[in-house]
Tab-separated table of C-alpha atoms in Angstrom:
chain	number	residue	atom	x	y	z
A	1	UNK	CA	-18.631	141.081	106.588
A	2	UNK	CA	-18.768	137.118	105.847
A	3	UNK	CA	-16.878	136.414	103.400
A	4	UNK	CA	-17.258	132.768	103.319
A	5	UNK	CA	-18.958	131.084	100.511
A	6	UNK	CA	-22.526	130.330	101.136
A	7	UNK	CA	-25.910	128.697	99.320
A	8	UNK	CA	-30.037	130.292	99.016
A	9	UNK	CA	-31.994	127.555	99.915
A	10	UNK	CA	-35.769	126.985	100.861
A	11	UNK	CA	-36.726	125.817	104.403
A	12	UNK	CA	-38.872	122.372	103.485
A	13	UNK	CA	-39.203	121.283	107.547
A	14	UNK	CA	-37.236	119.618	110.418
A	15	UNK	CA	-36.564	115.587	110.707
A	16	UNK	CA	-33.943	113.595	112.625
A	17	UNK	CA	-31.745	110.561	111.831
A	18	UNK	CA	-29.599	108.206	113.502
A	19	UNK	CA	-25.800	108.978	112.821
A	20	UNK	CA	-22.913	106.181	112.642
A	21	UNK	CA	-23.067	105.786	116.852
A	22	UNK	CA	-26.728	105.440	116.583
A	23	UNK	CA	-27.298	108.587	118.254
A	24	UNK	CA	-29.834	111.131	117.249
A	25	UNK	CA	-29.398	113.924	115.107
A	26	UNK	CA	-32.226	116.466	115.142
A	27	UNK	CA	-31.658	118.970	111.608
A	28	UNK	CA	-33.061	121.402	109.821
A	29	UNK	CA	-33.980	120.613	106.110
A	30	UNK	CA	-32.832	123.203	103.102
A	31	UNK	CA	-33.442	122.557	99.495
A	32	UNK	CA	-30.507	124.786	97.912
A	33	UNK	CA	-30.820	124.524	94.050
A	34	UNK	CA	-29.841	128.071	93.460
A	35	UNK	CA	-27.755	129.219	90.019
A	36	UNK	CA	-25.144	131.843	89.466
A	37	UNK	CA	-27.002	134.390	87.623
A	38	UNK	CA	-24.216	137.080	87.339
A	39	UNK	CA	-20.862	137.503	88.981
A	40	UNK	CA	-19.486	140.922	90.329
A	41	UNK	CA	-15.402	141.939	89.956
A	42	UNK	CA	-13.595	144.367	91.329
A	43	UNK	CA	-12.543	145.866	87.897
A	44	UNK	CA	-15.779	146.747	86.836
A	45	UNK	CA	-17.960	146.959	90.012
A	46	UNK	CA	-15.897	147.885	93.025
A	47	UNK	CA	-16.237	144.699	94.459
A	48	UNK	CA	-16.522	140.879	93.768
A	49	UNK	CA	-19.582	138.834	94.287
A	50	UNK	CA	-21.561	135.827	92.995
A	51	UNK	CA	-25.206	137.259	92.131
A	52	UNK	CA	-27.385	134.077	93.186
A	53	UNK	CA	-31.079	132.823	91.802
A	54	UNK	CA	-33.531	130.537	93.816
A	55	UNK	CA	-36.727	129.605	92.412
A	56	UNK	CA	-39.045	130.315	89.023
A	57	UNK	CA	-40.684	133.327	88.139
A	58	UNK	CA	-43.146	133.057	85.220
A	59	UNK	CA	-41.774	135.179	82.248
A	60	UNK	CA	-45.251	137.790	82.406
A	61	UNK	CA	-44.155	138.430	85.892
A	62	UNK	CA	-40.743	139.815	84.870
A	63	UNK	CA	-39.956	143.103	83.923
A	64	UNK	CA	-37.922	143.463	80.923
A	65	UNK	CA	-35.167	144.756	82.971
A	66	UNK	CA	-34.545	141.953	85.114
A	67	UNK	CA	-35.396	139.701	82.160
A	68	UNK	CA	-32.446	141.312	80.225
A	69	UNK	CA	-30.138	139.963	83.596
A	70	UNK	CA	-31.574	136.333	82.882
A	71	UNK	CA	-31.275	136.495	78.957
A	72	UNK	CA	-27.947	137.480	79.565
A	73	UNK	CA	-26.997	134.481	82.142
A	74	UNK	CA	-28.905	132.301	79.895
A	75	UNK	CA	-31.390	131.586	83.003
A	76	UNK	CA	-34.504	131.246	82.960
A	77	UNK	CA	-36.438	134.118	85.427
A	78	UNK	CA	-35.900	132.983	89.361
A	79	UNK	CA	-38.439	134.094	92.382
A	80	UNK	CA	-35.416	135.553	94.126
A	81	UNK	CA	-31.570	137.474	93.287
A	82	UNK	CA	-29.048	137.931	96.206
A	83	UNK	CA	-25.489	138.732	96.191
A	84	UNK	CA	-23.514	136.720	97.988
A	85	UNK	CA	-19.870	138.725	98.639
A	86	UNK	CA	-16.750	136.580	98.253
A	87	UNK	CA	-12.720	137.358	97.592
A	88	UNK	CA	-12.164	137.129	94.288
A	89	UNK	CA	-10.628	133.884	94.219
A	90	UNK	CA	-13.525	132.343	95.282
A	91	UNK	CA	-15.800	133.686	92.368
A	92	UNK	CA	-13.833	132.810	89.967
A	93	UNK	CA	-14.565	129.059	90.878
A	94	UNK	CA	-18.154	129.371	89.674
A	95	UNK	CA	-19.437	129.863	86.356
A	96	UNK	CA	-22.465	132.108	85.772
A	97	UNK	CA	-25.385	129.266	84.857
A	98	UNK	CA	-23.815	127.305	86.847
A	99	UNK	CA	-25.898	125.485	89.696
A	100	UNK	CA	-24.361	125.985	92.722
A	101	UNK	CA	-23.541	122.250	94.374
A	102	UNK	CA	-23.690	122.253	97.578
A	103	UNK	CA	-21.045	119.766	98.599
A	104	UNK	CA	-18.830	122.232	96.492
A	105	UNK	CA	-20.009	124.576	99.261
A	106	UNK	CA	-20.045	122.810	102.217
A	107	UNK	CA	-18.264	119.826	104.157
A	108	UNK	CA	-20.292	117.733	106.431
A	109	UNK	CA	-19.133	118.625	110.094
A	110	UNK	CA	-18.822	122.127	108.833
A	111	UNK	CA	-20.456	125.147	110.874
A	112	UNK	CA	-22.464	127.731	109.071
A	113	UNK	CA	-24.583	130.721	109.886
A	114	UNK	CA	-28.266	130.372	108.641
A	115	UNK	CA	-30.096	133.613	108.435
A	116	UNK	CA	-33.609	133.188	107.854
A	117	UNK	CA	-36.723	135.536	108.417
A	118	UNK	CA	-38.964	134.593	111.849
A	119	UNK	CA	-42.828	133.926	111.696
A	120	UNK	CA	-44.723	136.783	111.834
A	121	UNK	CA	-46.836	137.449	115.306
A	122	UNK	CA	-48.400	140.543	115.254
A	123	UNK	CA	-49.011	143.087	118.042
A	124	UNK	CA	-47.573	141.049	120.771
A	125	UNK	CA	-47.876	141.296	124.870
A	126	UNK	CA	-44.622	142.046	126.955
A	127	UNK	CA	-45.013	139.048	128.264
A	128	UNK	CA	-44.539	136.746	124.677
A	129	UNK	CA	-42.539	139.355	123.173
A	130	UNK	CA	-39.701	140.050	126.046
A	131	UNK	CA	-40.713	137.095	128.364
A	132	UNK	CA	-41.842	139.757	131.358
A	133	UNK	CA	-43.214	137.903	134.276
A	134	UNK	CA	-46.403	139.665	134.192
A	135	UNK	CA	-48.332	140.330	137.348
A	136	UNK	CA	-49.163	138.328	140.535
A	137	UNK	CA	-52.501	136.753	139.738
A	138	UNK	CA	-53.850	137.347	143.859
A	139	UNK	CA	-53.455	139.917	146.495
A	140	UNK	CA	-55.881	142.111	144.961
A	141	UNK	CA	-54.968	142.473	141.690
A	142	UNK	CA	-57.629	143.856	139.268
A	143	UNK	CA	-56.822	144.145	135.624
A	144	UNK	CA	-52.967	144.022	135.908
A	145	UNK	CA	-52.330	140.109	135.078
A	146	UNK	CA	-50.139	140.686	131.834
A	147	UNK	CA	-48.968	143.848	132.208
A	148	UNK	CA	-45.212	145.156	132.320
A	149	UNK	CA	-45.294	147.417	135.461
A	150	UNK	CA	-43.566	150.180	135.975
A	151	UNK	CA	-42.251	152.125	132.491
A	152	UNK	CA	-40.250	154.815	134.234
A	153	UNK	CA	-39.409	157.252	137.724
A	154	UNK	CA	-41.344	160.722	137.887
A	155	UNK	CA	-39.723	163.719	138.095
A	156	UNK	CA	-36.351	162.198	136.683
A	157	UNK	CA	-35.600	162.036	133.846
A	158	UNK	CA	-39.745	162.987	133.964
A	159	UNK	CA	-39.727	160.843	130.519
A	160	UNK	CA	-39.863	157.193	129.465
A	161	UNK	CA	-36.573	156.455	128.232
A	162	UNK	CA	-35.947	155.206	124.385
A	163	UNK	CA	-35.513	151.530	123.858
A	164	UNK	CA	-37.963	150.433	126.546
A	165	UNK	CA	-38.899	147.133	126.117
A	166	UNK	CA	-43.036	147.113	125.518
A	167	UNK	CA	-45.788	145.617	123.393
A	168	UNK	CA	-45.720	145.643	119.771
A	169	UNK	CA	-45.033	144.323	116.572
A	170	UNK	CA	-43.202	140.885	117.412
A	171	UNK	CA	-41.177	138.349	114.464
A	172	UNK	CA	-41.618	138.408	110.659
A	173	UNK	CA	-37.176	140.185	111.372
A	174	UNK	CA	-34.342	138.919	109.695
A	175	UNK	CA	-32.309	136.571	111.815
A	176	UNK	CA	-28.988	135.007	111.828
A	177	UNK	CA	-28.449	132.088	113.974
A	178	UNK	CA	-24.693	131.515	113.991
A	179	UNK	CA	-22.351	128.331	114.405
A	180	UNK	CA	-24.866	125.631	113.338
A	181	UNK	CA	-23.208	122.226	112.066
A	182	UNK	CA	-23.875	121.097	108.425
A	183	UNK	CA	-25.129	117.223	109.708
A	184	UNK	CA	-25.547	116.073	106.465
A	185	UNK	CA	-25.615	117.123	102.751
A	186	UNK	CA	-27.247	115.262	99.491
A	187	UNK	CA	-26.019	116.733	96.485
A	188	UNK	CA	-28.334	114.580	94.428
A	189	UNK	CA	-31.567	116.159	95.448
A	190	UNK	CA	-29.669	119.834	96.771
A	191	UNK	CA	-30.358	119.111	100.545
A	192	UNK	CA	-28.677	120.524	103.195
A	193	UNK	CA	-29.002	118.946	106.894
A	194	UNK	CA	-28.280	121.973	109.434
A	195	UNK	CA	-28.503	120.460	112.760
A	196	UNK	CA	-30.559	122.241	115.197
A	197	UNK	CA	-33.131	125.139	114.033
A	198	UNK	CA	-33.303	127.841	111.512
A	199	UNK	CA	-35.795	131.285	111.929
A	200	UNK	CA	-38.764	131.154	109.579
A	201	UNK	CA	-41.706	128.993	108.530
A	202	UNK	CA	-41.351	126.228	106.317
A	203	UNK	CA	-40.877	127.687	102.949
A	204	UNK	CA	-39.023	130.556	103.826
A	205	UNK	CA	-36.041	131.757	101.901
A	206	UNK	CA	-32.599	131.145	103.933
A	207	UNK	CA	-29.232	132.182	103.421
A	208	UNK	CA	-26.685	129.833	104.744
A	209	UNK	CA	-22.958	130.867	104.721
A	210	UNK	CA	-19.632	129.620	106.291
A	211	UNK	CA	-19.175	130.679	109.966
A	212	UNK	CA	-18.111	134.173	110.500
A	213	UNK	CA	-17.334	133.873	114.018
A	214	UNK	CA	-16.504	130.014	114.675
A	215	UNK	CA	-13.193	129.257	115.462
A	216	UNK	CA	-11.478	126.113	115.244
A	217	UNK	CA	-14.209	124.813	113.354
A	218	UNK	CA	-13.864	122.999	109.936
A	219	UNK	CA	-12.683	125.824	106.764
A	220	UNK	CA	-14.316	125.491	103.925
B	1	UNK	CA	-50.383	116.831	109.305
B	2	UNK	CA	-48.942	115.879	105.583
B	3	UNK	CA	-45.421	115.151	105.561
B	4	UNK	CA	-43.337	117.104	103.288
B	5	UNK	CA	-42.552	114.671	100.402
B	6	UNK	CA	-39.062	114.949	100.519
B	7	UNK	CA	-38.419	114.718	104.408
B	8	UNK	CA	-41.196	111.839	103.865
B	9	UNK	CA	-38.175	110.302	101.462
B	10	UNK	CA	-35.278	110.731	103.667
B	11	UNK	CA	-37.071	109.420	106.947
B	12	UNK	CA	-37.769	106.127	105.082
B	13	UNK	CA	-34.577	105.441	104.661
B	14	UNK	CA	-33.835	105.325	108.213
B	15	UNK	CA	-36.930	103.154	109.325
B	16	UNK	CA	-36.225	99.440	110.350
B	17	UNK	CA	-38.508	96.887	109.484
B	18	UNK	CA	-37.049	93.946	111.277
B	19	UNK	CA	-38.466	94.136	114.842
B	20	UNK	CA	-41.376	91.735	115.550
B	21	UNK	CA	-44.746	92.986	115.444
B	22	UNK	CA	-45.830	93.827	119.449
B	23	UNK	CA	-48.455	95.740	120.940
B	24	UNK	CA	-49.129	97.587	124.414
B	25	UNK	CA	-49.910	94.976	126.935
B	26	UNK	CA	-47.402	92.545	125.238
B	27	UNK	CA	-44.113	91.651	127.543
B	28	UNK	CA	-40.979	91.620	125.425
B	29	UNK	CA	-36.927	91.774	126.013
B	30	UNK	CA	-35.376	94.462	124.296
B	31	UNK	CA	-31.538	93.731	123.142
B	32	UNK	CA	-29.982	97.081	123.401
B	33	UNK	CA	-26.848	98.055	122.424
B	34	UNK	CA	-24.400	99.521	124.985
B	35	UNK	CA	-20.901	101.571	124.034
B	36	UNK	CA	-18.729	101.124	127.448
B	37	UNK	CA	-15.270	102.993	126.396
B	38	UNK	CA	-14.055	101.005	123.515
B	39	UNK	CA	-16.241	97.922	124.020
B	40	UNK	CA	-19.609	97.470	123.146
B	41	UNK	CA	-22.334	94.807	124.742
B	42	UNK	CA	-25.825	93.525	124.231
B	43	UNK	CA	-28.226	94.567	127.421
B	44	UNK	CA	-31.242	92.813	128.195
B	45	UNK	CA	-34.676	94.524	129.540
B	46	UNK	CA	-37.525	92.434	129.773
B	47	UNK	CA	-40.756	94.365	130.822
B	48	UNK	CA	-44.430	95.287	129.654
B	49	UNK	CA	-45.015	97.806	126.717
B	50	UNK	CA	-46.683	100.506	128.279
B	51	UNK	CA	-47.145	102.893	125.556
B	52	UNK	CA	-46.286	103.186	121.768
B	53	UNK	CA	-46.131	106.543	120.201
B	54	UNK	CA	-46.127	106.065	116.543
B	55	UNK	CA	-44.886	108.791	114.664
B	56	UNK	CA	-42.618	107.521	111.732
B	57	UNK	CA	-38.931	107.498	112.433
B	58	UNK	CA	-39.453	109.326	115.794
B	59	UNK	CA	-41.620	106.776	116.922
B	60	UNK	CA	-40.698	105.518	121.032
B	61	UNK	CA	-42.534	102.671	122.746
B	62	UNK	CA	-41.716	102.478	127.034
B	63	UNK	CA	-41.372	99.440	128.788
B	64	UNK	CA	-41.791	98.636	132.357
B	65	UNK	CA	-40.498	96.334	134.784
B	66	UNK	CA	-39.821	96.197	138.425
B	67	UNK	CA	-36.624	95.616	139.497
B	68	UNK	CA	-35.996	95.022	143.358
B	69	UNK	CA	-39.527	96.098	144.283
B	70	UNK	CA	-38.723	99.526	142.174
B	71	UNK	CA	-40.702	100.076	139.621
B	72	UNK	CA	-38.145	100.945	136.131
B	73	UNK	CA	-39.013	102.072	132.968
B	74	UNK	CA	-37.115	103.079	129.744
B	75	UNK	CA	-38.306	104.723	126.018
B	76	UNK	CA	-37.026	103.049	122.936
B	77	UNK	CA	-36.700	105.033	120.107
B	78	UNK	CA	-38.212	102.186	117.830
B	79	UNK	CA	-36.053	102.870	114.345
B	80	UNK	CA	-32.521	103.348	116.958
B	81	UNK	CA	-29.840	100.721	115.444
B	82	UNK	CA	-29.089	100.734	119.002
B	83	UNK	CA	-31.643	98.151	119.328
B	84	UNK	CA	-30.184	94.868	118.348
B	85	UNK	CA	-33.693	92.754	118.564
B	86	UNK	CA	-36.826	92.688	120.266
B	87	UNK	CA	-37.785	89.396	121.645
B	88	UNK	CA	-41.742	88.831	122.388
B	89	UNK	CA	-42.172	86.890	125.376
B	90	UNK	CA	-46.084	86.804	126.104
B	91	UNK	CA	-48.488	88.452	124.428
B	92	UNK	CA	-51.269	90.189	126.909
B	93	UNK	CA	-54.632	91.252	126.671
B	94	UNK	CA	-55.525	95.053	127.706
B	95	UNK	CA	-58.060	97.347	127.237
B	96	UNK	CA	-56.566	100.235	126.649
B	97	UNK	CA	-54.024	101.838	124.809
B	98	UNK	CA	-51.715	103.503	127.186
B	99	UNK	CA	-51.009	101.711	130.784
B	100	UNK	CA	-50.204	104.445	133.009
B	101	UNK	CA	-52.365	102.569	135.794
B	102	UNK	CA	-50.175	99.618	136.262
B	103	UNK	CA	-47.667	102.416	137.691
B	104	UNK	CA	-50.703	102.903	140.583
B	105	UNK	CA	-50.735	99.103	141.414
B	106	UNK	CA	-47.719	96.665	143.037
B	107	UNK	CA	-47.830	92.817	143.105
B	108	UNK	CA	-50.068	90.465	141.700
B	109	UNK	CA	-52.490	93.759	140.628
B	110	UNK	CA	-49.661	94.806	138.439
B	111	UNK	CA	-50.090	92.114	136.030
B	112	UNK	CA	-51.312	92.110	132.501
B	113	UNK	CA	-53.637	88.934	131.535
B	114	UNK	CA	-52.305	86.832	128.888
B	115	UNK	CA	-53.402	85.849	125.578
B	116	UNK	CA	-53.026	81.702	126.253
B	117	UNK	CA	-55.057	81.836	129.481
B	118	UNK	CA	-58.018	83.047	127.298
């Protein structure tokens, strides 16, 4: 499980810029922002975790349940909670109403995993979907230009076996993309600058987090 | 497309403002900085401005010239600090907006009328 420390952020849109060799950098803009709402120990929940908040939520929209979490942080109600799971050590750096900086997170040069959900497409062709080549558009061929052939032998197994790759419902799944490098941050305004992409429209909600499987790379 | 305010903000910051105004037609010499190992030097093209794609700090313009009867052409990216200065040499009067043809033509066809001569 990663256990590094990691931000919520919103996805506001790619840009580039020109680093110190004049070279450019093409990154992924996240607006963090996000505030410790509640914090999880081992003595009293099993485990130890920061419980994070992104966003507003008008006060009608809350139930009093979850408002009785916010009262209790001294928050005001956020769009979104996630626990984030950390060692111990590492909670107890953060305060609970505390906003979570995000060069207090992160180091520039740093690699993260962003996980972020992917556009929705809909009922999707094989050939979108799992990049099939489709069928040869001469020699005959009637009616079989985007199809995926063959889906199985005959008498053995005399079944299509599970996990066939075929049309259907394609994106709008959670996705990590690991070992992406943090280009640039701006605590001022809560930006993060992951270079390269990150799943999801603009908008969406991502979860960035220290590198589970980089090694080498810079610690937090 | 609207720019996202904030992206708008940071991509300001990293336009330059200190390049002479040119257009497509217009022969300039681009200053351009080279990094060879541990030294770095100024390199000269001189050509015509074929195109200009402007789109904020990812704006590019390419410029052509023929070099020993070969016909050469780079894309700037406009805002690079790579670019130490842009020099315009002749200003030249075109039509259109992108000059793909003058890769079609050699010789005295290849040229671009100039502004003076008007």
């Amino acid at each position: 499980m990663n256990q590094h420390p990691g931000i919520l952020g919103k996805k506001l849109g790619m840009t580039q810029f020109f680093d110190e060799k004049g070279e450019v950098v093409r990154c992924t803009v996240v607006h963090a922002g996000c505030v410790v709402v509640a914090k999880r120990t081992q003595e009293k929940d099993g485990y130890s975790a920061l419980v994070l908040g992104l966003g507003e939520r008008k006060e009608k929209h809350t139930n009093k349940p979850l408002a009785g979490i916010y009262k209790k942080a001294g928050q005001t109600p956020k769009r979104l909670l996630k626990e984030i799971r950390l060692p111990a050590e590492e909670v107890a750096k953060y305060e609970v109403g505390e906003k979570v900086a995000v060069d207090k997170v992160f180091k520039v040069g740093q690699f993260v995993d962003a996980q972020g959900r992917t556009r929705g497409r809909g009922f999707t062709g094989v050939m979108r979907r799992w990049s099939f080549a489709g069928g040869v558009g001469s020699h005959g061929t009637h009616e079989y230009f985007r199809h995926g052939g063959s889906i199985g032998t005959n008498m053995t197994p005399g079944r299509t076996l599970p996990g066939l790759k075929m049309p259907g419902h394609y994106g709008d799944e959670t996705v990590t993309i690991l070992n992406l490098k943090i280009a640039k941050l701006i605590p001022e305004d809560d930006l993060v600058l992951v270079e390269g992409g990150i799943p999801g429209a603009k908008n969406t909600i991502i979860t960035l987090r220290g590198a589970v499987k980089k090694r080498g790379g810079v610690k937090a | 497309m609207i720019t996202q305010p904030v992206i708008a903000k940071l991509e300001q910051s990293q336009l330059r403002s200190d390049l002479p105004e040119f257009r497509v037609g217009d022969t300039v010499r681009v200053h351009y900085k080279i990094v060879e190992g541990e030294k770095e030097r100024v390199q000269v093209f001189q050509g015509i401005v074929l195109k200009r794609h402007r789109a904020g700090v990812r704006s590019t313009f390419t410029v052509r010239k023929v070099s020993f009867g070969i016909g050469v052409e780079r894309i700037f990216l406009q805002h690079s600090p790579r670019i130490d200065k842009v020099e315009v040499v002749s200003k030249g009067v075109v039509r259109r907006g992108r000059l793909f043809y003058l890769r079609e033509l050699a010789g005295k066809a290849a040229r671009v009328r100039d502004e003076k001569d008007q």
